[in-house]
Coordinates of C-alpha atoms in Angstrom, one line a residue:
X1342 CA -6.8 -16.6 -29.6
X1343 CA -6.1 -15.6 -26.3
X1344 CA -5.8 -18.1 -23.5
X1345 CA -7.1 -17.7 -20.1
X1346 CA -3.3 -17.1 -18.5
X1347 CA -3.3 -13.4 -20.6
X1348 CA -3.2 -11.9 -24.3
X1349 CA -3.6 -8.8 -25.9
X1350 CA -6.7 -7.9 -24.2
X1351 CA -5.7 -9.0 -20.1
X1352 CA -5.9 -6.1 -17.7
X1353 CA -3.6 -6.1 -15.0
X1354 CA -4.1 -6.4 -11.4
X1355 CA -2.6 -3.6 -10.6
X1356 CA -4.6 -1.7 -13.5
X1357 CA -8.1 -3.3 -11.7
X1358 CA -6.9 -1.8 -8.1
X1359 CA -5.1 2.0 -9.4
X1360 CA -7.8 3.5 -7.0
X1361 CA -7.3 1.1 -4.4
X1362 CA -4.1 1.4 -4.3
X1363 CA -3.8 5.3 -3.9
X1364 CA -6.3 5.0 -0.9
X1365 CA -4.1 2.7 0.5
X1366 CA -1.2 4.8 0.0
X1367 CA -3.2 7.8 1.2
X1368 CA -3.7 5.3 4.7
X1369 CA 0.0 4.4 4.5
X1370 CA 0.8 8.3 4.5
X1371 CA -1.9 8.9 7.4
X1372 CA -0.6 6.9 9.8
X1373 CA 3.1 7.4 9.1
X1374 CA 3.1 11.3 9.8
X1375 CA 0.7 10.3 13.1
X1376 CA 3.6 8.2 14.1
X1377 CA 6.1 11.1 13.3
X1378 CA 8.4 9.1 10.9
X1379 CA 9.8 10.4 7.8
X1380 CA 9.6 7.7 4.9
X1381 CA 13.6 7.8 5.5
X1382 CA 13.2 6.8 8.9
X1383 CA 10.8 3.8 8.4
X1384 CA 13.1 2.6 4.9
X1385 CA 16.1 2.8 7.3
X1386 CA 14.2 1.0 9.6
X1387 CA 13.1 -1.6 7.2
X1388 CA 16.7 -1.8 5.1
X1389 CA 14.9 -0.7 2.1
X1390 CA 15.5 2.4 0.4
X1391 CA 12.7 5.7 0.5
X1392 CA 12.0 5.1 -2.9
X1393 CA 10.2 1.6 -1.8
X1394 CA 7.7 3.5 0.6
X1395 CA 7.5 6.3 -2.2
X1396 CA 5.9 3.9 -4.6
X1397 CA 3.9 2.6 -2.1
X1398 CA 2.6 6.0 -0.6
X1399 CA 2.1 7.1 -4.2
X1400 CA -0.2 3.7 -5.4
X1401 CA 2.6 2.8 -7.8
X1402 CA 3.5 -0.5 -6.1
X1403 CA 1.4 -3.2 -4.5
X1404 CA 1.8 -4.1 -1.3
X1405 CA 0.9 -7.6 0.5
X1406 CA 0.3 -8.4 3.6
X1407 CA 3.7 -9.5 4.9
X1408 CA 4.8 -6.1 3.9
X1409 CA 2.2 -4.0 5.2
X1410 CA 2.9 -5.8 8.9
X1411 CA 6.3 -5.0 8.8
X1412 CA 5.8 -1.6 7.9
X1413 CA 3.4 -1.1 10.7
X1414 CA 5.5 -2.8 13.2
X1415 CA 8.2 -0.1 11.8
X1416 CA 6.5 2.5 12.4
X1417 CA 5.8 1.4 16.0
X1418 CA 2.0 1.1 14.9
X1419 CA -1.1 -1.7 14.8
X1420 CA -1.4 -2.8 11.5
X1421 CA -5.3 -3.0 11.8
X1422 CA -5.4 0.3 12.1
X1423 CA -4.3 1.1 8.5
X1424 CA -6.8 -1.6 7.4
X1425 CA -9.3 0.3 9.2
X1426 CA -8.5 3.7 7.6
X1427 CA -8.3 1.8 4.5
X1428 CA -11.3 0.1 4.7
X1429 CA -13.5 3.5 5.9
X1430 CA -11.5 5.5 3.4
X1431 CA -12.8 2.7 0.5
X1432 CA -16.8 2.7 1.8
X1433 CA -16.5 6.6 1.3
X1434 CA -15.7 6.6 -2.7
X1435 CA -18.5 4.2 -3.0

């Protein structure tokens, strides 16, 4: 018996957005070579290491809101915008 909080047959969020999640790494990628910032720069910038934005650029990590501000704001850069490449990117694979 499985019970509504997961088992044996519960798919993962992050299983449910693996296309999502590229895109939005894709967008993540986008505007950080518009802003001319290595991943290096912006991780030293946000006192995380490279490998943090890595996963993110890649769709291996999830990424919230919070995060994505910060990010932007590291990258000297409107975070609406990468929504809005996001969310044009996303309508296009439909």
């Amino acid at each position: 018996m499985t019970s509504r909080y997961g088992g044996a047959d519960r798919v993962s969020t992050k299983s449910k957005l693996a296309d999502e999640l590229v895109i939005l790494g894709e967008a993540m990628v986008r505007a950080r070579e518009r802003a001319g910032l290595k991943q290096s720069e912006v991780a030293a910038k946000l006192g995380l290491p490279p490998s943090y934005l890595s996963k993110i650029e890649n769709g291996t990590r999830r990424l919230d809101v919070i995060e994505l501000i910060r990010i932007a704001e590291a990258m000297g850069i409107d975070p609406g915008a990468i929504v809005g490449d996001l969310q044009q990117k996303m309508r296009s694979k439909k």
